XYZ file of C-alpha atoms in Angstrom:
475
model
C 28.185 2.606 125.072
C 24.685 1.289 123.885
C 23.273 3.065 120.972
C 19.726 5.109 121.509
C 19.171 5.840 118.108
C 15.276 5.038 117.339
C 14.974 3.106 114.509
C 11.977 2.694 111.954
C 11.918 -0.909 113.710
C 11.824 0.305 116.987
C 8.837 2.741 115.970
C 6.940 -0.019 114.158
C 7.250 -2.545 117.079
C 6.296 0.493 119.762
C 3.198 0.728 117.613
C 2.223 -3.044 117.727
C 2.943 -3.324 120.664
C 0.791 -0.625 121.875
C -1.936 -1.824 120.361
C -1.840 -5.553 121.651
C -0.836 -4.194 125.434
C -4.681 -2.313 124.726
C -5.581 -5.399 122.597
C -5.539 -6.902 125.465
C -8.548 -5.003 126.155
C -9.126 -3.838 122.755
C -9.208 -7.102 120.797
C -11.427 -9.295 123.044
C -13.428 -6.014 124.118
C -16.015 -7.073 121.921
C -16.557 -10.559 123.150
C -16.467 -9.632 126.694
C -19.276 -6.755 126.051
C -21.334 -9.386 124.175
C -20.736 -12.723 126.572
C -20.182 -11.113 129.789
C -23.302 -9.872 132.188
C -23.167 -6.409 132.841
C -22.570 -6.687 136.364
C -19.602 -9.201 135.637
C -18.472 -6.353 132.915
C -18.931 -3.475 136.213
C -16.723 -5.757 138.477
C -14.310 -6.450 136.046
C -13.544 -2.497 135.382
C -13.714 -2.292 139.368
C -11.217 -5.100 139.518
C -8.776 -2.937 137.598
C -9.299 -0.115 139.330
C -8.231 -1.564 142.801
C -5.336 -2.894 141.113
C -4.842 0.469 139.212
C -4.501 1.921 142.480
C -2.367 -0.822 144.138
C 0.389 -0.209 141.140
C 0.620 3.088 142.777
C 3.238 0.899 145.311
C 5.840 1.333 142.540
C 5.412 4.598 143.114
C 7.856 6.205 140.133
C 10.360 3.574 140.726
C 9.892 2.094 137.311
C 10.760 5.826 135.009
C 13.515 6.301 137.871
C 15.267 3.007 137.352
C 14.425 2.925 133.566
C 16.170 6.788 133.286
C 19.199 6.083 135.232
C 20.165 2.677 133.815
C 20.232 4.847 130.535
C 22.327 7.138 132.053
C 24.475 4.155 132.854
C 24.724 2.672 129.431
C 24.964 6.453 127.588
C 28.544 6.236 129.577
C 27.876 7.929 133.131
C 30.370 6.553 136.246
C 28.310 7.688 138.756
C 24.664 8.942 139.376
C 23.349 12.098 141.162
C 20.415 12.613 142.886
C 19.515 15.794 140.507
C 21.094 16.746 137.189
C 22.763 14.271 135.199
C 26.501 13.444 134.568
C 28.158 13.945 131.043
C 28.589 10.384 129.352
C 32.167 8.575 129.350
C 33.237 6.364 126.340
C 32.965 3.370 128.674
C 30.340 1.615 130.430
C 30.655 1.203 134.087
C 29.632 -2.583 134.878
C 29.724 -2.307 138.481
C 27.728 0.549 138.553
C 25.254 -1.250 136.064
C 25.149 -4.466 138.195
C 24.404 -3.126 141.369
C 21.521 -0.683 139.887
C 19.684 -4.101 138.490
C 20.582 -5.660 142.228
C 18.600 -2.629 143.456
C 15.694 -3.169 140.948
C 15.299 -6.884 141.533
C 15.062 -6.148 145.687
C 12.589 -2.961 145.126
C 10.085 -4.883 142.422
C 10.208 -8.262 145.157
C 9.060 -5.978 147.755
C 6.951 -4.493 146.299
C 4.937 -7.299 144.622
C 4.675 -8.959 148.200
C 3.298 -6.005 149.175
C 0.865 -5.275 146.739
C -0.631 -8.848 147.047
C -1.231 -8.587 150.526
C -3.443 -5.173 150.360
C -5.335 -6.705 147.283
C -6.156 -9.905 149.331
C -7.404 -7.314 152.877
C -8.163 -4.013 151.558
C -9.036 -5.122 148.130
C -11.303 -8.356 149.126
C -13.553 -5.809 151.745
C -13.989 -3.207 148.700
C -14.867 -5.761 145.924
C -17.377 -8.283 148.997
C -19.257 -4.169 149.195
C -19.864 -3.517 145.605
C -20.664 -7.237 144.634
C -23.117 -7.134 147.386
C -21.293 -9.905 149.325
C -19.940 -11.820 146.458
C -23.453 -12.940 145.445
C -24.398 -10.772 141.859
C -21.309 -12.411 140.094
C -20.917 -16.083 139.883
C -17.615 -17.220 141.568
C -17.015 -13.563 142.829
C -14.581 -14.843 145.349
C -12.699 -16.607 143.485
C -12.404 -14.462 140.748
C -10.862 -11.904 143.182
C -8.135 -14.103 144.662
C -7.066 -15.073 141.183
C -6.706 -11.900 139.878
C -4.612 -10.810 142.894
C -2.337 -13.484 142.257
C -2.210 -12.185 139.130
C -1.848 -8.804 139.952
C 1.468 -10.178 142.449
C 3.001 -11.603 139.305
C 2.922 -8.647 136.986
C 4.035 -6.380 139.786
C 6.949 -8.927 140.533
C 8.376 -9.032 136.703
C 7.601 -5.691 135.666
C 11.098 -4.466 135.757
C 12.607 -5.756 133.245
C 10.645 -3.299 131.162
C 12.893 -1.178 132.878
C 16.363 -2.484 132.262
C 15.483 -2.895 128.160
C 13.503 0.791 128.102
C 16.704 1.677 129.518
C 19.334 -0.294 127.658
C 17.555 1.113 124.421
C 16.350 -1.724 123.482
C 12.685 -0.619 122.431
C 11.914 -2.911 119.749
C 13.006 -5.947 122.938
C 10.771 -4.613 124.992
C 8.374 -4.108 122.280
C 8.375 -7.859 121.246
C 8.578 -9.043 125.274
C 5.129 -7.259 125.433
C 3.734 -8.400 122.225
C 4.470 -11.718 122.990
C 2.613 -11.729 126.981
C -0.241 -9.412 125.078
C -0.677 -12.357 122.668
C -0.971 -15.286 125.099
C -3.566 -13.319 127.333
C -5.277 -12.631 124.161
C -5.754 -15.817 123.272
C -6.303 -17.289 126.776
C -9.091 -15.160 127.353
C -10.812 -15.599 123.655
C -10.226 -19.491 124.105
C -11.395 -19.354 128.085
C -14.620 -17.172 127.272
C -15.444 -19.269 124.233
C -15.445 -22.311 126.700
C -18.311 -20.519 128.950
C -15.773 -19.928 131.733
C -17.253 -16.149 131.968
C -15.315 -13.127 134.006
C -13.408 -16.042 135.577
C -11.441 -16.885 132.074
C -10.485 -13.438 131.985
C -8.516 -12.965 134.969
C -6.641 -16.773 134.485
C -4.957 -15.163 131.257
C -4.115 -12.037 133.756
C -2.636 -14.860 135.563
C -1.012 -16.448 133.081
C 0.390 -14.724 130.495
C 3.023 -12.533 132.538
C 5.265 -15.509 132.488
C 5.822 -15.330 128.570
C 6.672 -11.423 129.108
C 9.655 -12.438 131.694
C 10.784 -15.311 129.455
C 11.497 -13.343 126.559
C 12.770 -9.809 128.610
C 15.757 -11.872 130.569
C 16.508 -13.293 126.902
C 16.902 -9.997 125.615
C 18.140 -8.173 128.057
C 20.748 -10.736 129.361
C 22.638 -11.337 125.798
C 26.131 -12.989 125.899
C 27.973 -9.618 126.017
C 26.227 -8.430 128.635
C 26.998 -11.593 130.847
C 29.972 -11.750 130.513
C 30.613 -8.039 131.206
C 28.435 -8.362 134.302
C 30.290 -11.898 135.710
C 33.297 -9.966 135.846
C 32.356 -7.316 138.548
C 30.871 -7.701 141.776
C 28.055 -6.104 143.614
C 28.289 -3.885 147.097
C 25.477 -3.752 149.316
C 27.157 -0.105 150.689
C 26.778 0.590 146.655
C 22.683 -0.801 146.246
C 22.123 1.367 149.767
C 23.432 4.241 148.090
C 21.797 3.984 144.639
C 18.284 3.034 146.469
C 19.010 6.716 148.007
C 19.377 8.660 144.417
C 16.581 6.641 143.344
C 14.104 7.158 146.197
C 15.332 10.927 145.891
C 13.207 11.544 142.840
C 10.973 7.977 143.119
C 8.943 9.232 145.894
C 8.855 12.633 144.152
C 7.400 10.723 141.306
C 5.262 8.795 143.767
C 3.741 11.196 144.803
C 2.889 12.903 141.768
C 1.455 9.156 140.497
C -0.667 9.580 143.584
C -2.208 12.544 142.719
C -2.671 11.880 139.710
C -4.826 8.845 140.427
C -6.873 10.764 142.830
C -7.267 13.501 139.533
C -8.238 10.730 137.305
C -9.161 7.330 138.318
C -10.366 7.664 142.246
C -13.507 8.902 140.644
C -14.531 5.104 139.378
C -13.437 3.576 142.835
C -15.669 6.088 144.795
C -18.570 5.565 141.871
C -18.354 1.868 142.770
C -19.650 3.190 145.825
C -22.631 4.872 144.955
C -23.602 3.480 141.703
C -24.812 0.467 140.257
C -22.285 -1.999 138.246
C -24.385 -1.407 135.110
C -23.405 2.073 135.344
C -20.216 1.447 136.042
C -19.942 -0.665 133.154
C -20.833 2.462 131.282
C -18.460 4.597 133.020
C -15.389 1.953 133.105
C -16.396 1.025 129.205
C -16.203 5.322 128.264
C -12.813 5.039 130.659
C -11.268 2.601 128.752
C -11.841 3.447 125.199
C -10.024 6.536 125.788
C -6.689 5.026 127.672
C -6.432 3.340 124.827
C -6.755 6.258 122.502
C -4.454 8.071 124.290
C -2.058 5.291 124.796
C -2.087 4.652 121.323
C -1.499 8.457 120.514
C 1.214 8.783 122.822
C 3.027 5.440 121.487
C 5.507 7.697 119.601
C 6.388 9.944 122.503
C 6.918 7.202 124.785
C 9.039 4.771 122.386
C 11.359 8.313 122.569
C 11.842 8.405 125.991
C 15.219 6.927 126.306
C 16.215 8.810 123.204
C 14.896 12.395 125.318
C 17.137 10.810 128.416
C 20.231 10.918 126.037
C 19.707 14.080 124.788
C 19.374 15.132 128.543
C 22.842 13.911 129.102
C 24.734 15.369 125.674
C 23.093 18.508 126.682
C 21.734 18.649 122.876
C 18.458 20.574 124.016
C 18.087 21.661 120.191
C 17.537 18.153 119.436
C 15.589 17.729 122.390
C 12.979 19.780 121.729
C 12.858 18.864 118.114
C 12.242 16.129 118.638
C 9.394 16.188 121.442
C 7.629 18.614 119.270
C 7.283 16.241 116.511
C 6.173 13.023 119.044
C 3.390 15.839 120.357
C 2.286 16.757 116.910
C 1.801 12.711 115.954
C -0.485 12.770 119.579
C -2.305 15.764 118.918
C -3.501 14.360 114.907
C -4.191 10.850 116.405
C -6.166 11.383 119.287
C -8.747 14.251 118.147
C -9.459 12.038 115.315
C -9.303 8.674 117.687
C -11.741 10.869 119.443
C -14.169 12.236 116.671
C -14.536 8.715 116.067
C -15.119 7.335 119.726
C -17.669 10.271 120.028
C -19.549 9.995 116.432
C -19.376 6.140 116.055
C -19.272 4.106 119.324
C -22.787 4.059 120.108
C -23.347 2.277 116.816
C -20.445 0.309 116.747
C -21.796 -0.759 120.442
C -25.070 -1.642 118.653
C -23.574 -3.553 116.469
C -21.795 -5.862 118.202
C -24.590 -6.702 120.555
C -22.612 -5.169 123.605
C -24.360 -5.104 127.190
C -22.386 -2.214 128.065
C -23.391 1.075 126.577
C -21.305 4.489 126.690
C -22.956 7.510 128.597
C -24.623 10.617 127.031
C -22.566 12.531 124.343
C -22.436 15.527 126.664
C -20.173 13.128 129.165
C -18.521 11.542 126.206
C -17.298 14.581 124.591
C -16.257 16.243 127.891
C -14.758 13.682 128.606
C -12.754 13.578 125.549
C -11.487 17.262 125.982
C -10.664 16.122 129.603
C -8.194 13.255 128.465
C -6.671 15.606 125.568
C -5.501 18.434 128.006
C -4.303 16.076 130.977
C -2.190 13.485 128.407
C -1.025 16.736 126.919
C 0.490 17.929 130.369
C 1.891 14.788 131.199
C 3.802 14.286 128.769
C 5.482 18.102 128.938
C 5.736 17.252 132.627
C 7.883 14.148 131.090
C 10.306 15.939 129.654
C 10.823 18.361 133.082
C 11.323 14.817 134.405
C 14.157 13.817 131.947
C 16.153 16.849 133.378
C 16.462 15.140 136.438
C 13.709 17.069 138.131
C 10.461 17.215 139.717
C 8.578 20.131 140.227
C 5.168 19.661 140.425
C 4.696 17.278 143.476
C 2.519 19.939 146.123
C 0.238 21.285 142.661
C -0.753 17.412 142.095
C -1.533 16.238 145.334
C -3.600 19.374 145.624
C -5.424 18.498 141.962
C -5.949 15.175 142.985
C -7.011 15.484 147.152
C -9.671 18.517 145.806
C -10.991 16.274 142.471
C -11.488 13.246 145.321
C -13.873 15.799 147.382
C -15.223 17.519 144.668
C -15.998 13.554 143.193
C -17.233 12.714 146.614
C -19.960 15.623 147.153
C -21.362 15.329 143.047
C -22.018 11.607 143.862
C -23.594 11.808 147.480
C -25.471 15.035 146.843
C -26.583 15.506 143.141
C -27.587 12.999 140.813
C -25.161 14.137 137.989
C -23.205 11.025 138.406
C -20.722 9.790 135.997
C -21.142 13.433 134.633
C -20.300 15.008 137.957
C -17.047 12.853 138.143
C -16.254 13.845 134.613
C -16.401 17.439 135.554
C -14.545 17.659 138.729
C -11.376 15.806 137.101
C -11.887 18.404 134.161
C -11.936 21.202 136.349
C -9.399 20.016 139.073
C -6.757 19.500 136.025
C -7.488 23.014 134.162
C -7.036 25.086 136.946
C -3.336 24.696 137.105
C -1.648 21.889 135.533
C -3.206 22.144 132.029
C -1.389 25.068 130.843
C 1.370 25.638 133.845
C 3.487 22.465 132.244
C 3.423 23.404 129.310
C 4.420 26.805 130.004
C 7.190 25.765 132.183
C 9.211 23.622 128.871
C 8.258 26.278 126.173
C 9.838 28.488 128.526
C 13.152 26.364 129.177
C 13.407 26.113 125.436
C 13.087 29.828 124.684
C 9.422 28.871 122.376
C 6.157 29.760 122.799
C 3.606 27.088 122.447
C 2.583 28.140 119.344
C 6.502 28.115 117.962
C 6.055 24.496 119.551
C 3.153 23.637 117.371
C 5.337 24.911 114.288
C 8.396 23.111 114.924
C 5.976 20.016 115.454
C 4.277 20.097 112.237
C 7.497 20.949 110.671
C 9.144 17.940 111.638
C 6.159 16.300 110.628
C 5.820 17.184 107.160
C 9.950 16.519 106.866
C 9.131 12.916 107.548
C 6.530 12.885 105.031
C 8.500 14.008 102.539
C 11.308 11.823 103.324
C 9.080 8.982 103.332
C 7.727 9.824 99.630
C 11.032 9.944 98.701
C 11.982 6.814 99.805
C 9.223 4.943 98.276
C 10.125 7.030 94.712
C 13.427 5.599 95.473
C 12.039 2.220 95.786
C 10.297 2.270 92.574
């Protein structure tokens, strides 16, 4: 069976990683807000959101395959639409090769599909808020490229899947790393050369190919190969596994759905009604804190195969444990990740000579408190999730169909705008999912949230103090 232990490795990786999948962003940020027009800078965040949206086609396929090929490896001979089977010694390589059949035929579909509603759908949207393709240079062009690129991303992106699940975290890590890298430097070398928004979305292009390169070489050692030549696959078999994972996927899908409607529809309707300066501001605010909070949530997600196993050794001490202490690492990084955005960015903005600015501190810092409490249930709602279950489908469709109205009637009828968006998410989220996910896993675990806090900090401080003496140990 494959080993899910996370390593220091694995953890360090996760972290670079992280970073350089936002460095993407994060990295050449800076030379994009200084060389890019704001209305390029307002189309490219628009760009993003369409294909935001258009990932929604996956629709919880990728955590569904990802969780059940760990089953697979942690020793499970067969795979149930809810709960999950006790692990065997052995791994069952029939089983295994007809679940990556299954992935290969959804993530083709799927990519197909996704390129054809970016190139109808997608080109009508982006023609209406460019004006007709006339207040960005190349507009047209620019769009097709980056659906291309959006087909090609779509297309590979499960192999994430099959090393997330295969525990191989620091792979994956270094797969992604690797892709991150080559975009980076396409797009530094490509805006340097005066090739503007267009330069940006050949790297999107681009650099997906070095990600696939390096997944199928980890993924597909000689071991595995050989185990895999040996069995056949079924097509009864991939109809039947499609069916456990569509069980939960479109569960998941929906809940994906929603949640885009709670938290990113409001930019596509903005697009709408504001100018592409402001939604420079808006996109620029919107993607400052995805990185924060991917970055703060690095930890917690590098664990999720590790949770899975628990899940199937029925070690729900462990489990909890261990989630506790991922939560604690978010909580510390993001309110200071935060403090910072809120305190500094203006001048950092300033400094750099950016054409994009970030909106008032009121938005900012509501904003902020916003993207605390939703990562916060999301990642509770997670660990529902590695039980094999999925609750909360109705109360997110619900959150996200009333934050699109509630976005809808602030932007047509008052002229709070970005700030009115901010506030229906905000208020859409806290009414219900906020605190009812939560409560729901401190509950299963027999803690109260504030136990949950304790255990987290505990674990917290038992690392530092392991780490100090280490490094005594070193000296």
């Amino acid at each position: 069976m494959a080993n899910f232990k996370l390593t220091k490795k694995d953890i360090l990786w996760s972290y670079i990683s992280q970073f350089l999948n936002l460095g993407a962003g994060l990295i050449t940020l800076p030379f994009v807000l200084r060389i890019l027009t704001a209305d390029e800078i307002g189309m490219n965040y628009l760009m993003i959101t369409v294909s935001t949206m258009v990932a929604l086609l996956d629709f919880g396929f990728a955590p569904q395959f990802a969780r059940n090929i760990t089953y697979v490896f942690a020793g499970a001979q067969a795979l149930h639409k809810e709960g999950v089977e006790k692990g065997a010694d052995t791994i069952n390589y029939t089983l295994l090769k007809n679940m990556i059949g299954v992935a290969k035929m959804v993530y083709t579909r799927l990519a197909v599909l996704s390129l054809l509603i970016m190139l109808t759908a997608g080109t009508w949207y982006i023609y209406r808020v460019t004006e007709g393709f006339t207040n960005v240079p190349r507009s047209l062009l620019i769009w097709i490229i980056y659906s291309f690129s959006v087909f090609f991303n779509v297309y590979f992106f499960y192999y994430t899947s099959l090393l997330m699940g295969r525990g191989r975290v620091k792979e994956s890590k270094i797969a992604m790393i690797a892709q991150k890298l080559s975009s980076i430097c396409l797009t530094l070398g490509l805006l340097f050369a005066g090739v503007g928004l267009l330069g940006v979305v050949l790297s999107n292009l681009l650099s997906p190919f070095v990600g696939r390169f390096i997944s199928h070489k980890f993924f597909y050692d000689k071991e595995l190969k050989q185990n895999l030549e040996n069995v056949g696959e079924s097509r009864e078999q991939k109809i039947e596994l499609f069916k456990i994972i569509w069980y939960n996927a479109k569960k998941l899908g929906l809940v994906f759905l929603g949640s885009y409607a709670a938290n990113k529809f409001g930019m596509f309707l903005a697009g709408l009604f504001l100018s592409l300066q402001e939604i420079a501001s808006f996109g620029l605010m919107m993607q400052l804190f995805n990185i924060l909070a991917s970055t703060s949530s690095t930890f917690n997600s590098a664990c999720q195969p590790q949770f899975a196993a628990y899940r199937t050794s029925g070690d729900n001490d462990g489990l909890i444990k261990r989630f506790a202490f991922t939560m604690n690492i978010f909580y510390i990084i993001f309110i200071v990740g935060a403090l910072i955005i809120i305190c500094l960015g203006p001048w950092i903005l300033k400094l750099i000579g950016s054409n994009a600015t970030l909106p008032s501190i009121l938005t900012v810092t509501i904003y902020a408190i916003m993207m605390l409490l939703e990562k916060n249930h999301a990642q509770f709602s997670t660990i529902i999730v590695t039980g094999n279950q999925i609750p909360f489908v109705e109360s997110t469709l619900i959150a996200g169909g009333a934050m699109c109205v509630l976005s809808f009637f602030s932007l047509k009828f008052t002229s709070l705008g970005i700030l009115g968006v901010v506030a229906a998410e905000g208020l859409c989220n806290a009414v219900y999912a906020n605190w009812k996910w939560p409560y729901v896993v401190c509950k299963q675990f027999h803690v109260n949230f504030f136990k949950f806090l304790k255990i987290g900090a505990q674990g917290t401080i038992a690392a530092i103090e392991s780490f100090l003496k280490r490094s005594k140990v070193t000296k």
